[in-house]
C-alpha cells in the first residue's frame, strides 16, 4: 500500500454506459437500489440494501446485507471479503472495482478500456470477458433466459505462421477479429480466448437462432479474401456452441468445456 494518503474510488466498470466512480471515505456506505442507499445502483437485480462497503483508512471490505441475488467477488459468492485492485465485485449485473490512488488524479476510463483489449486483434481480452460474463449469466439464470457460449477457432493459424511467417498468421487473425467485431451484436460479448480462438457470449435468442447467427458470422469470414503479399490465404474455421437456459446455465468455465 502506498505511503501517501490514499483516496479509494469505487468504480462501475460494466455496463460501460453506467461508468461512474464514487470516492470512499473512512466509514461504511450502503450500496443498493433503494432511495436510502448511500450509493444507488439502477439495476433490477440489485436489492434495496444489497451490500455495504467499508474503508478503515487502509483496507476496503464488502459485506453482503442479505441480498436476494447475492454479492460476488471474482465470480464467487461471498458474505464478506476484502477488496483489492485486482478483484472484481459483482452486484446484480454490474461489475465494479476498487482503485487505490492519491488525491492527485482520478481513474482514467480510456486507459482502463485499453487495458481490457487484446493488443493484436483489438477485441476484449479474456479476463475482461470473464468479468463481464458474470452479470449476463446471473440474468439468464434468474429470468429463465437462454445463453450461448461459442468458440471460433482459426484452424490453420500455426500453419500460416510456419509457411508464411508470424506476421502473416497475425494479419489473418487480426482481420478475423475485425470481421467478428463488425458482425457481433452490440449486447453480445466477444473476446480472444487464446492464440488462435475467439469466444462469444450470446443472449436473448433461442439455440436455433444463435446457431444461425454464428453460422452467418463464420460465412462472412469464409467469403472474405485474405491475401499476403501475392498469395491468397484461406482461413478455415471451427465453430462450437454450448447452449443452456435458465438454471441449467453453468459457469463460463463449465460451458467452455463443451466448446474446446
PDB file of C-alpha atoms in Angstrom:
ATOM      1  CA  UNK A   1       0.000   0.000   0.000  1.00  0.00           C
ATOM      2  CA  UNK A   2       1.477   3.459  -0.852  1.00  0.00           C
ATOM      3  CA  UNK A   3       2.848   5.745   1.874  1.00  0.00           C
ATOM      4  CA  UNK A   4       0.911   8.833   0.728  1.00  0.00           C
ATOM      5  CA  UNK A   5      -2.687   9.423   1.756  1.00  0.00           C
ATOM      6  CA  UNK A   6      -4.959   7.307  -0.364  1.00  0.00           C
ATOM      7  CA  UNK A   7      -8.403   8.076  -1.701  1.00  0.00           C
ATOM      8  CA  UNK A   8     -10.040   4.844  -2.828  1.00  0.00           C
ATOM      9  CA  UNK A   9     -12.580   5.046  -5.613  1.00  0.00           C
ATOM     10  CA  UNK A  10     -15.380   2.550  -6.205  1.00  0.00           C
ATOM     11  CA  UNK A  11     -15.745   2.340  -9.983  1.00  0.00           C
ATOM     12  CA  UNK A  12     -18.577   0.917 -12.096  1.00  0.00           C
ATOM     13  CA  UNK A  13     -16.849  -0.876 -14.980  1.00  0.00           C
ATOM     14  CA  UNK A  14     -19.812  -2.622 -16.582  1.00  0.00           C
ATOM     15  CA  UNK A  15     -22.190  -1.839 -18.179  1.00  0.00           C
ATOM     16  CA  UNK A  16     -19.831   0.738 -19.652  1.00  0.00           C
ATOM     17  CA  UNK A  17     -22.663   3.219 -20.268  1.00  0.00           C
ATOM     18  CA  UNK A  18     -23.150   3.332 -16.483  1.00  0.00           C
ATOM     19  CA  UNK A  19     -19.485   4.122 -15.789  1.00  0.00           C
ATOM     20  CA  UNK A  20     -19.151   6.168 -12.655  1.00  0.00           C
ATOM     21  CA  UNK A  21     -16.745   6.485  -9.758  1.00  0.00           C
ATOM     22  CA  UNK A  22     -17.552   7.062  -6.115  1.00  0.00           C
ATOM     23  CA  UNK A  23     -14.946   8.303  -3.606  1.00  0.00           C
ATOM     24  CA  UNK A  24     -14.744   6.151  -0.477  1.00  0.00           C
ATOM     25  CA  UNK A  25     -14.237   7.904   2.844  1.00  0.00           C
ATOM     26  CA  UNK A  26     -13.456   6.252   6.159  1.00  0.00           C
ATOM     27  CA  UNK A  27     -16.577   4.511   7.381  1.00  0.00           C
ATOM     28  CA  UNK A  28     -19.306   2.464   5.744  1.00  0.00           C
ATOM     29  CA  UNK A  29     -21.502   3.082   2.703  1.00  0.00           C
ATOM     30  CA  UNK A  30     -24.548   1.042   1.691  1.00  0.00           C
ATOM     31  CA  UNK A  31     -24.924   0.011  -1.962  1.00  0.00           C
ATOM     32  CA  UNK A  32     -28.396  -0.720  -3.223  1.00  0.00           C
ATOM     33  CA  UNK A  33     -31.382   0.169  -5.359  1.00  0.00           C
ATOM     34  CA  UNK A  34     -33.360   1.851  -2.589  1.00  0.00           C
ATOM     35  CA  UNK A  35     -33.744   5.576  -2.062  1.00  0.00           C
ATOM     36  CA  UNK A  36     -31.913   5.348   1.272  1.00  0.00           C
ATOM     37  CA  UNK A  37     -28.786   3.686  -0.174  1.00  0.00           C
ATOM     38  CA  UNK A  38     -25.616   5.778   0.037  1.00  0.00           C
ATOM     39  CA  UNK A  39     -24.629   4.617  -3.455  1.00  0.00           C
ATOM     40  CA  UNK A  40     -27.646   3.904  -5.651  1.00  0.00           C
ATOM     41  CA  UNK A  41     -27.282   1.283  -8.371  1.00  0.00           C
ATOM     42  CA  UNK A  42     -30.017   1.261 -11.014  1.00  0.00           C
ATOM     43  CA  UNK A  43     -30.303  -2.474 -11.622  1.00  0.00           C
ATOM     44  CA  UNK A  44     -33.394  -4.614 -11.032  1.00  0.00           C
ATOM     45  CA  UNK A  45     -31.196  -7.468  -9.762  1.00  0.00           C
ATOM     46  CA  UNK A  46     -29.770  -5.265  -7.004  1.00  0.00           C
ATOM     47  CA  UNK A  47     -31.601  -5.340  -3.661  1.00  0.00           C
ATOM     48  CA  UNK A  48     -32.700  -2.108  -1.998  1.00  0.00           C
ATOM     49  CA  UNK A  49     -29.933  -2.571   0.580  1.00  0.00           C
ATOM     50  CA  UNK A  50     -27.644  -5.004  -1.182  1.00  0.00           C
ATOM     51  CA  UNK A  51     -24.226  -4.748   0.452  1.00  0.00           C
ATOM     52  CA  UNK A  52     -22.012  -2.326   2.306  1.00  0.00           C
ATOM     53  CA  UNK A  53     -18.517  -1.078   1.545  1.00  0.00           C
ATOM     54  CA  UNK A  54     -16.275  -0.234   4.498  1.00  0.00           C
ATOM     55  CA  UNK A  55     -12.968   1.674   4.383  1.00  0.00           C
ATOM     56  CA  UNK A  56     -10.832   1.823   7.531  1.00  0.00           C
ATOM     57  CA  UNK A  57      -8.108   4.031   6.106  1.00  0.00           C
ATOM     58  CA  UNK A  58      -6.134   1.073   4.732  1.00  0.00           C
ATOM     59  CA  UNK A  59      -8.436  -1.726   3.618  1.00  0.00           C
ATOM     60  CA  UNK A  60     -11.745  -1.866   1.752  1.00  0.00           C
ATOM     61  CA  UNK A  61     -14.225  -4.595   2.695  1.00  0.00           C
ATOM     62  CA  UNK A  62     -17.547  -5.595   1.127  1.00  0.00           C
ATOM     63  CA  UNK A  63     -20.260  -7.243   3.250  1.00  0.00           C
ATOM     64  CA  UNK A  64     -23.483  -8.689   1.852  1.00  0.00           C
ATOM     65  CA  UNK A  65     -26.653  -7.456   3.590  1.00  0.00           C
ATOM     66  CA  UNK A  66     -28.818 -10.497   2.906  1.00  0.00           C
ATOM     67  CA  UNK A  67     -29.382  -9.548  -0.726  1.00  0.00           C
ATOM     68  CA  UNK A  68     -31.745 -11.610  -2.862  1.00  0.00           C
ATOM     69  CA  UNK A  69     -29.271 -12.360  -5.644  1.00  0.00           C
ATOM     70  CA  UNK A  70     -26.024 -12.376  -3.702  1.00  0.00           C
ATOM     71  CA  UNK A  71     -22.746 -10.471  -3.738  1.00  0.00           C
ATOM     72  CA  UNK A  72     -19.856 -11.916  -5.758  1.00  0.00           C
ATOM     73  CA  UNK A  73     -16.108 -11.293  -5.816  1.00  0.00           C
ATOM     74  CA  UNK A  74     -14.268 -12.715  -8.826  1.00  0.00           C
ATOM     75  CA  UNK A  75     -17.231 -14.979  -9.544  1.00  0.00           C
ATOM     76  CA  UNK A  76     -17.515 -16.453  -6.033  1.00  0.00           C
ATOM     77  CA  UNK A  77     -20.458 -15.605  -3.777  1.00  0.00           C
ATOM     78  CA  UNK A  78     -19.288 -14.019  -0.520  1.00  0.00           C
ATOM     79  CA  UNK A  79     -20.779 -12.896   2.766  1.00  0.00           C
ATOM     80  CA  UNK A  80     -17.788 -10.609   3.356  1.00  0.00           C
ATOM     81  CA  UNK A  81     -14.479 -10.076   1.571  1.00  0.00           C
ATOM     82  CA  UNK A  82     -11.529  -7.722   1.357  1.00  0.00           C
ATOM     83  CA  UNK A  83     -11.270  -5.923  -1.986  1.00  0.00           C
ATOM     84  CA  UNK A  84      -8.038  -5.019  -3.740  1.00  0.00           C
ATOM     85  CA  UNK A  85      -7.407  -3.509  -7.163  1.00  0.00           C
ATOM     86  CA  UNK A  86      -7.305  -6.907  -8.871  1.00  0.00           C
ATOM     87  CA  UNK A  87     -10.714  -8.001  -7.574  1.00  0.00           C
ATOM     88  CA  UNK A  88     -13.971  -7.561  -9.463  1.00  0.00           C
ATOM     89  CA  UNK A  89     -17.120  -7.027  -7.416  1.00  0.00           C
ATOM     90  CA  UNK A  90     -20.405  -8.136  -8.979  1.00  0.00           C
ATOM     91  CA  UNK A  91     -23.676  -6.738  -7.673  1.00  0.00           C
ATOM     92  CA  UNK A  92     -26.632  -7.729  -9.841  1.00  0.00           C
ATOM     93  CA  UNK A  93     -25.489  -7.319 -13.441  1.00  0.00           C
ATOM     94  CA  UNK A  94     -22.992  -4.624 -12.519  1.00  0.00           C
ATOM     95  CA  UNK A  95     -19.241  -5.161 -12.264  1.00  0.00           C
ATOM     96  CA  UNK A  96     -17.261  -2.803 -10.046  1.00  0.00           C
ATOM     97  CA  UNK A  97     -13.702  -2.454  -8.811  1.00  0.00           C
ATOM     98  CA  UNK A  98     -11.807  -0.513  -6.162  1.00  0.00           C
ATOM     99  CA  UNK A  99      -8.957   1.756  -7.233  1.00  0.00           C
ATOM    100  CA  UNK A 100      -6.491   2.941  -4.600  1.00  0.00           C
ATOM    101  CA  UNK A 101      -4.895   6.243  -5.540  1.00  0.00           C
ATOM    102  CA  UNK A 102      -3.569   9.530  -4.246  1.00  0.00           C
ATOM    103  CA  UNK A 103      -5.593  12.742  -4.357  1.00  0.00           C
ATOM    104  CA  UNK A 104      -3.576  13.785  -7.399  1.00  0.00           C
ATOM    105  CA  UNK A 105      -5.597  12.002 -10.059  1.00  0.00           C
ATOM    106  CA  UNK A 106      -8.750  10.137 -10.966  1.00  0.00           C
ATOM    107  CA  UNK A 107      -9.205   6.783 -12.602  1.00  0.00           C
ATOM    108  CA  UNK A 108      -8.726   7.134 -16.358  1.00  0.00           C
ATOM    109  CA  UNK A 109     -11.516   5.305 -18.197  1.00  0.00           C
ATOM    110  CA  UNK A 110      -9.726   5.468 -21.543  1.00  0.00           C
ATOM    111  CA  UNK A 111      -6.563   3.935 -20.091  1.00  0.00           C
ATOM    112  CA  UNK A 112      -8.652   1.246 -18.416  1.00  0.00           C
ATOM    113  CA  UNK A 113     -10.553   0.429 -21.611  1.00  0.00           C
ATOM    114  CA  UNK A 114      -7.266  -0.021 -23.478  1.00  0.00           C
ATOM    115  CA  UNK A 115      -6.143  -2.473 -20.799  1.00  0.00           C
ATOM    116  CA  UNK A 116      -9.275  -4.576 -21.412  1.00  0.00           C
ATOM    117  CA  UNK A 117      -8.403  -5.222 -25.068  1.00  0.00           C
ATOM    118  CA  UNK A 118      -6.313  -7.880 -26.738  1.00  0.00           C
ATOM    119  CA  UNK A 119      -3.388  -5.893 -28.212  1.00  0.00           C
ATOM    120  CA  UNK A 120      -3.271  -7.806 -31.520  1.00  0.00           C
ATOM    121  CA  UNK A 121      -6.933  -8.056 -32.519  1.00  0.00           C
ATOM    122  CA  UNK A 122      -8.463  -5.166 -30.576  1.00  0.00           C
ATOM    123  CA  UNK A 123     -11.292  -7.320 -29.224  1.00  0.00           C
ATOM    124  CA  UNK A 124     -11.824  -7.803 -25.496  1.00  0.00           C
ATOM    125  CA  UNK A 125      -9.224  -9.857 -23.632  1.00  0.00           C
ATOM    126  CA  UNK A 126     -10.435 -12.976 -21.861  1.00  0.00           C
ATOM    127  CA  UNK A 127     -10.032 -11.616 -18.320  1.00  0.00           C
ATOM    128  CA  UNK A 128     -12.418  -8.775 -19.110  1.00  0.00           C
ATOM    129  CA  UNK A 129     -14.789 -11.146 -20.925  1.00  0.00           C
ATOM    130  CA  UNK A 130     -14.807 -13.381 -17.845  1.00  0.00           C
ATOM    131  CA  UNK A 131     -15.580 -10.402 -15.580  1.00  0.00           C
ATOM    132  CA  UNK A 132     -18.393  -9.099 -17.771  1.00  0.00           C
ATOM    133  CA  UNK A 133     -19.966 -12.512 -18.257  1.00  0.00           C
ATOM    134  CA  UNK A 134     -20.933 -12.660 -14.556  1.00  0.00           C
ATOM    135  CA  UNK A 135     -23.907 -10.348 -14.980  1.00  0.00           C
ATOM    136  CA  UNK A 136     -25.184 -11.990 -18.167  1.00  0.00           C
ATOM    137  CA  UNK A 137     -25.022 -15.455 -16.591  1.00  0.00           C
ATOM    138  CA  UNK A 138     -26.819 -14.250 -13.462  1.00  0.00           C
ATOM    139  CA  UNK A 139     -29.563 -12.623 -15.545  1.00  0.00           C
ATOM    140  CA  UNK A 140     -30.093 -15.764 -17.638  1.00  0.00           C
ATOM    141  CA  UNK A 141     -30.408 -17.935 -14.537  1.00  0.00           C
ATOM    142  CA  UNK A 142     -32.833 -15.640 -12.734  1.00  0.00           C
ATOM    143  CA  UNK A 143     -35.081 -14.887 -15.715  1.00  0.00           C
ATOM    144  CA  UNK A 144     -35.031 -18.370 -17.278  1.00  0.00           C
ATOM    145  CA  UNK A 145     -33.414 -16.993 -20.429  1.00  0.00           C
ATOM    146  CA  UNK A 146     -31.219 -18.771 -22.991  1.00  0.00           C
ATOM    147  CA  UNK A 147     -27.483 -18.142 -23.011  1.00  0.00           C
ATOM    148  CA  UNK A 148     -24.942 -19.409 -25.526  1.00  0.00           C
ATOM    149  CA  UNK A 149     -21.154 -19.637 -25.361  1.00  0.00           C
ATOM    150  CA  UNK A 150     -19.356 -20.243 -28.651  1.00  0.00           C
ATOM    151  CA  UNK A 151     -15.770 -20.584 -29.796  1.00  0.00           C
ATOM    152  CA  UNK A 152     -14.488 -19.795 -33.277  1.00  0.00           C
ATOM    153  CA  UNK A 153     -11.041 -21.210 -33.994  1.00  0.00           C
ATOM    154  CA  UNK A 154      -8.773 -20.304 -36.905  1.00  0.00           C
ATOM    155  CA  UNK A 155      -7.622 -23.863 -37.533  1.00  0.00           C
ATOM    156  CA  UNK A 156      -4.659 -23.100 -39.808  1.00  0.00           C
ATOM    157  CA  UNK A 157      -3.133 -20.312 -37.694  1.00  0.00           C
ATOM    158  CA  UNK A 158       0.048 -22.270 -36.896  1.00  0.00           C
ATOM    159  CA  UNK A 159       0.350 -23.495 -40.488  1.00  0.00           C
ATOM    160  CA  UNK A 160       0.186 -19.888 -41.701  1.00  0.00           C
ATOM    161  CA  UNK A 161       2.966 -18.946 -39.310  1.00  0.00           C
ATOM    162  CA  UNK A 162       5.102 -21.899 -40.385  1.00  0.00           C
ATOM    163  CA  UNK A 163       4.536 -21.303 -44.114  1.00  0.00           C
ATOM    164  CA  UNK A 164       4.446 -17.515 -44.418  1.00  0.00           C
ATOM    165  CA  UNK A 165       5.795 -16.292 -41.086  1.00  0.00           C
ATOM    166  CA  UNK A 166       4.266 -14.962 -37.880  1.00  0.00           C
ATOM    167  CA  UNK A 167       3.270 -11.643 -39.442  1.00  0.00           C
ATOM    168  CA  UNK A 168       1.003 -13.425 -41.909  1.00  0.00           C
ATOM    169  CA  UNK A 169      -0.707 -15.500 -39.217  1.00  0.00           C
ATOM    170  CA  UNK A 170      -1.208 -12.417 -37.073  1.00  0.00           C
ATOM    171  CA  UNK A 171      -2.579 -10.439 -40.028  1.00  0.00           C
ATOM    172  CA  UNK A 172      -5.224 -13.080 -40.737  1.00  0.00           C
ATOM    173  CA  UNK A 173      -6.139 -13.403 -37.055  1.00  0.00           C
ATOM    174  CA  UNK A 174      -6.448  -9.618 -36.745  1.00  0.00           C
ATOM    175  CA  UNK A 175      -8.709  -9.471 -39.801  1.00  0.00           C
ATOM    176  CA  UNK A 176     -10.865 -12.316 -38.464  1.00  0.00           C
ATOM    177  CA  UNK A 177     -11.213 -10.334 -35.223  1.00  0.00           C
ATOM    178  CA  UNK A 178     -12.274  -7.237 -37.169  1.00  0.00           C
ATOM    179  CA  UNK A 179     -14.979  -9.156 -39.040  1.00  0.00           C
ATOM    180  CA  UNK A 180     -16.206 -10.716 -35.806  1.00  0.00           C
ATOM    181  CA  UNK A 181     -16.499  -7.242 -34.260  1.00  0.00           C
ATOM    182  CA  UNK A 182     -18.428  -5.975 -37.283  1.00  0.00           C
ATOM    183  CA  UNK A 183     -20.819  -8.947 -37.204  1.00  0.00           C
ATOM    184  CA  UNK A 184     -21.217  -9.035 -33.408  1.00  0.00           C
ATOM    185  CA  UNK A 185     -24.423  -7.634 -31.901  1.00  0.00           C
ATOM    186  CA  UNK A 186     -23.827  -4.698 -29.543  1.00  0.00           C
ATOM    187  CA  UNK A 187     -25.058  -6.504 -26.417  1.00  0.00           C
ATOM    188  CA  UNK A 188     -23.180  -9.773 -27.043  1.00  0.00           C
ATOM    189  CA  UNK A 189     -19.645 -10.284 -25.732  1.00  0.00           C
ATOM    190  CA  UNK A 190     -16.615 -11.110 -27.886  1.00  0.00           C
ATOM    191  CA  UNK A 191     -13.046 -11.817 -26.797  1.00  0.00           C
ATOM    192  CA  UNK A 192      -9.841 -13.535 -27.812  1.00  0.00           C
ATOM    193  CA  UNK A 193      -9.690 -16.747 -25.808  1.00  0.00           C
ATOM    194  CA  UNK A 194      -6.207 -17.961 -26.708  1.00  0.00           C
ATOM    195  CA  UNK A 195      -3.662 -17.915 -29.518  1.00  0.00           C
ATOM    196  CA  UNK A 196      -5.996 -18.936 -32.360  1.00  0.00           C
ATOM    197  CA  UNK A 197      -9.500 -18.894 -30.853  1.00  0.00           C
ATOM    198  CA  UNK A 198     -12.204 -16.303 -30.171  1.00  0.00           C
ATOM    199  CA  UNK A 199     -15.050 -16.726 -27.697  1.00  0.00           C
ATOM    200  CA  UNK A 200     -18.541 -15.207 -27.836  1.00  0.00           C
ATOM    201  CA  UNK A 201     -21.368 -14.974 -25.330  1.00  0.00           C
ATOM    202  CA  UNK A 202     -24.759 -14.598 -26.999  1.00  0.00           C
ATOM    203  CA  UNK A 203     -28.008 -13.833 -25.163  1.00  0.00           C
ATOM    204  CA  UNK A 204     -31.732 -13.216 -25.714  1.00  0.00           C
ATOM    205  CA  UNK A 205     -32.235 -15.618 -28.643  1.00  0.00           C
ATOM    206  CA  UNK A 206     -33.032 -19.315 -28.987  1.00  0.00           C
ATOM    207  CA  UNK A 207     -30.427 -22.008 -29.579  1.00  0.00           C
ATOM    208  CA  UNK A 208     -31.529 -22.332 -33.225  1.00  0.00           C
ATOM    209  CA  UNK A 209     -31.272 -18.586 -33.795  1.00  0.00           C
ATOM    210  CA  UNK A 210     -27.885 -18.443 -32.070  1.00  0.00           C
ATOM    211  CA  UNK A 211     -26.614 -21.212 -34.342  1.00  0.00           C
ATOM    212  CA  UNK A 212     -27.894 -19.351 -37.414  1.00  0.00           C
ATOM    213  CA  UNK A 213     -26.359 -16.076 -36.216  1.00  0.00           C
ATOM    214  CA  UNK A 214     -22.953 -17.651 -35.602  1.00  0.00           C
ATOM    215  CA  UNK A 215     -23.048 -19.610 -38.859  1.00  0.00           C
ATOM    216  CA  UNK A 216     -23.744 -16.324 -40.677  1.00  0.00           C
ATOM    217  CA  UNK A 217     -20.762 -14.765 -38.913  1.00  0.00           C
ATOM    218  CA  UNK A 218     -18.495 -17.629 -39.983  1.00  0.00           C
ATOM    219  CA  UNK A 219     -19.839 -17.357 -43.530  1.00  0.00           C
ATOM    220  CA  UNK A 220     -18.872 -13.672 -43.624  1.00  0.00           C
ATOM    221  CA  UNK A 221     -15.320 -14.665 -42.708  1.00  0.00           C
ATOM    222  CA  UNK A 222     -15.201 -17.501 -45.256  1.00  0.00           C
ATOM    223  CA  UNK A 223     -16.272 -15.091 -48.033  1.00  0.00           C
ATOM    224  CA  UNK A 224     -13.567 -12.583 -47.134  1.00  0.00           C
ATOM    225  CA  UNK A 225     -10.466 -12.517 -49.363  1.00  0.00           C
ATOM    226  CA  UNK A 226      -7.336 -12.767 -47.241  1.00  0.00           C
ATOM    227  CA  UNK A 227      -4.079 -12.063 -49.048  1.00  0.00           C
ATOM    228  CA  UNK A 228      -0.439 -11.995 -48.021  1.00  0.00           C
ATOM    229  CA  UNK A 229       1.895 -10.358 -50.492  1.00  0.00           C
ATOM    230  CA  UNK A 230       0.817 -12.039 -53.759  1.00  0.00           C
ATOM    231  CA  UNK A 231      -0.786 -15.109 -52.200  1.00  0.00           C
ATOM    232  CA  UNK A 232      -4.446 -15.707 -51.398  1.00  0.00           C
ATOM    233  CA  UNK A 233      -4.812 -17.120 -47.898  1.00  0.00           C
ATOM    234  CA  UNK A 234      -7.568 -19.414 -46.670  1.00  0.00           C
ATOM    235  CA  UNK A 235      -8.990 -19.016 -43.161  1.00  0.00           C
ATOM    236  CA  UNK A 236     -10.835 -22.233 -42.229  1.00  0.00           C
ATOM    237  CA  UNK A 237     -12.811 -22.007 -39.009  1.00  0.00           C
ATOM    238  CA  UNK A 238     -14.079 -24.414 -36.389  1.00  0.00           C
ATOM    239  CA  UNK A 239     -17.299 -23.335 -34.637  1.00  0.00           C
ATOM    240  CA  UNK A 240     -18.506 -24.920 -31.408  1.00  0.00           C
ATOM    241  CA  UNK A 241     -21.554 -23.807 -29.402  1.00  0.00           C
ATOM    242  CA  UNK A 242     -22.841 -24.611 -25.922  1.00  0.00           C
ATOM    243  CA  UNK A 243     -26.455 -23.532 -25.304  1.00  0.00           C
ATOM    244  CA  UNK A 244     -28.197 -23.572 -21.934  1.00  0.00           C
ATOM    245  CA  UNK A 245     -31.301 -21.986 -20.444  1.00  0.00           C
ATOM    246  CA  UNK A 246     -32.227 -20.630 -17.030  1.00  0.00           C
ATOM    247  CA  UNK A 247     -30.952 -22.655 -14.102  1.00  0.00           C
ATOM    248  CA  UNK A 248     -29.122 -25.001 -16.483  1.00  0.00           C
ATOM    249  CA  UNK A 249     -26.694 -22.188 -17.309  1.00  0.00           C
ATOM    250  CA  UNK A 250     -23.402 -23.053 -15.643  1.00  0.00           C
ATOM    251  CA  UNK A 251     -20.291 -21.017 -15.030  1.00  0.00           C
ATOM    252  CA  UNK A 252     -18.413 -19.685 -18.022  1.00  0.00           C
ATOM    253  CA  UNK A 253     -15.678 -22.264 -17.455  1.00  0.00           C
ATOM    254  CA  UNK A 254     -18.220 -25.111 -17.359  1.00  0.00           C
ATOM    255  CA  UNK A 255     -19.777 -24.012 -20.634  1.00  0.00           C
ATOM    256  CA  UNK A 256     -16.392 -23.534 -22.278  1.00  0.00           C
ATOM    257  CA  UNK A 257     -15.529 -27.178 -21.610  1.00  0.00           C
ATOM    258  CA  UNK A 258     -18.123 -28.102 -24.256  1.00  0.00           C
ATOM    259  CA  UNK A 259     -16.603 -25.689 -26.779  1.00  0.00           C
ATOM    260  CA  UNK A 260     -12.952 -26.747 -26.672  1.00  0.00           C
TER     261      UNK A 260
END
